[in-house]
Amino acid sequence: MTGRVMRAVFRAPVRLYDHGLGGLFGRRFLCLTHVGRRSGRRYRTVLEVIGVVDGEYFVVAGLGSGSDWFRNLARQPAAEVIVGRHRFAPRHRVLDEAEAATVIAAYEHRNRWVAPILKRVLSKLLGWRYDGSAAARARMAGQLPIVGFRALPG
């Protein structure tokens, strides 16, 4: 596929949120609005929600700490999160490795039917063979940060 086609494919979910159709994704994905660390421009990124605990939504920085959205959050807090039809100003935090490994384990348990695909994708992203063991989860948590988003009080 050409670069233009790939860009259109990856931007399609953002366009659905732009047109108020983010509810089609339910709570499976969220749309994060963040501010560029150099440009000051607002960007929107759609991320898979890998877990929800007490109103906190967890996502993985799939390209590691070099992910643009992750680097932007390190500079300035997120402007907005949309999950389904729920829109809120968030606070965020990066999970420690132990908590991240627990969130990953719960995600794998809920999605057992895609485990073989998940292991292949994670192995590609991580650059080593991910086998789903506790040790592999801990190692992955150190390499691919997991971020939690929660609505600001008030």
XYZ file of C-alpha atoms in Angstrom:
154
model
C 0.000 0.000 0.000
C 1.138 3.499 -0.662
C 1.919 5.905 2.140
C -1.157 7.979 1.301
C -3.477 4.960 1.551
C -1.906 3.811 4.819
C -2.273 7.297 6.306
C -5.954 7.337 5.331
C -6.497 3.907 6.895
C -4.832 4.924 10.171
C -6.646 8.279 10.276
C -10.093 6.746 9.637
C -10.891 6.146 13.337
C -10.011 9.774 14.166
C -12.372 10.921 11.404
C -15.198 8.909 12.988
C -14.597 10.725 16.282
C -14.450 14.040 14.370
C -17.960 13.361 13.076
C -19.374 12.388 16.465
C -19.344 8.667 15.685
C -16.822 7.615 18.327
C -19.654 5.879 20.163
C -19.443 3.134 17.529
C -16.225 1.988 19.207
C -17.856 1.760 22.627
C -15.276 1.516 25.404
C -12.868 -0.531 23.266
C -11.005 2.564 22.037
C -10.453 6.113 23.195
C -9.595 9.274 21.317
C -6.839 11.262 22.990
C -6.404 14.970 22.221
C -2.875 16.102 23.050
C -0.737 19.152 22.322
C 2.465 18.947 20.277
C 5.528 19.519 22.438
C 7.217 21.702 19.802
C 4.429 22.880 17.513
C 1.777 23.616 20.131
C -0.784 22.130 17.709
C -3.589 19.890 18.932
C -3.425 16.272 17.761
C -5.869 13.403 18.096
C -4.817 9.786 18.449
C -7.083 6.749 18.750
C -5.780 4.100 21.159
C -7.056 0.690 22.205
C -8.297 0.533 25.782
C -6.706 -2.556 27.334
C -8.437 -2.226 30.688
C -10.743 -0.132 32.831
C -10.594 -0.089 36.627
C -12.704 2.289 38.719
C -13.158 4.755 35.864
C -9.497 4.745 34.824
C -8.824 3.739 31.206
C -5.528 2.023 30.380
C -3.717 2.201 27.027
C -0.314 1.014 25.794
C 2.282 3.237 24.139
C 2.731 0.681 21.351
C 5.877 2.339 20.011
C 7.348 2.693 23.477
C 8.332 5.923 25.157
C 9.156 7.313 21.711
C 5.465 7.436 20.736
C 4.658 11.036 19.830
C 1.512 11.153 21.948
C 3.440 9.757 24.942
C 6.233 12.302 24.516
C 3.655 15.088 24.183
C 2.014 14.048 27.474
C 5.390 14.243 29.203
C 5.506 17.914 28.206
C 1.870 18.936 28.704
C -1.190 17.092 30.077
C -3.774 15.712 27.663
C -6.453 18.184 26.619
C -9.312 15.705 26.262
C -10.251 12.036 26.160
C -13.344 10.629 24.466
C -14.490 7.099 25.302
C -17.678 6.090 23.510
C -19.950 9.102 23.984
C -18.200 10.203 27.195
C -15.889 13.223 26.829
C -13.704 14.464 29.690
C -10.662 16.496 30.659
C -8.228 13.860 31.939
C -5.387 13.487 34.310
C -2.960 10.748 33.398
C -0.302 8.602 34.993
C 2.235 6.060 33.799
C 1.796 2.737 35.576
C 4.714 1.157 37.384
C 5.936 -2.168 35.988
C 4.104 -4.357 38.519
C 0.740 -2.667 37.967
C 1.289 -2.618 34.198
C 2.008 -6.363 34.189
C -1.258 -6.958 36.088
C -3.239 -4.900 33.544
C -1.582 -6.799 30.672
C -2.371 -10.167 32.284
C -6.034 -9.195 32.699
C -6.189 -8.064 29.052
C -4.673 -11.341 27.865
C -7.133 -13.319 30.007
C -10.140 -11.428 28.581
C -8.847 -11.861 25.024
C -7.617 -15.468 25.112
C -9.009 -16.169 21.643
C -6.575 -13.689 20.050
C -3.566 -14.736 22.146
C -1.610 -16.237 19.220
C -2.021 -13.045 17.170
C -1.315 -10.846 20.188
C 1.924 -12.711 20.917
C 3.091 -12.284 17.309
C 2.248 -8.566 17.253
C 3.915 -7.943 20.615
C 6.990 -9.915 19.538
C 7.286 -7.614 16.496
C 6.827 -4.434 18.558
C 9.200 -5.553 21.299
C 11.919 -7.036 19.115
C 12.012 -10.286 21.112
C 9.796 -13.376 21.447
C 6.871 -12.518 23.718
C 5.432 -15.725 25.208
C 2.816 -14.360 27.631
C 4.667 -15.525 30.737
C 4.833 -13.422 33.900
C 8.499 -12.690 33.161
C 7.670 -11.591 29.598
C 4.859 -9.338 30.867
C 7.206 -7.679 33.350
C 9.816 -7.158 30.641
C 7.193 -5.777 28.245
C 5.887 -3.384 30.917
C 9.377 -1.910 31.150
C 9.559 -1.405 27.399
C 6.023 -0.324 26.409
C 4.603 2.129 28.946
C 0.988 1.794 30.007
C -0.851 5.022 30.705
C -4.011 5.432 32.750
C -6.511 8.229 32.035
C -9.123 9.348 34.536
C -11.546 12.284 34.457
C -10.430 15.300 36.447
C -12.633 15.848 39.486
C -15.377 18.425 39.199
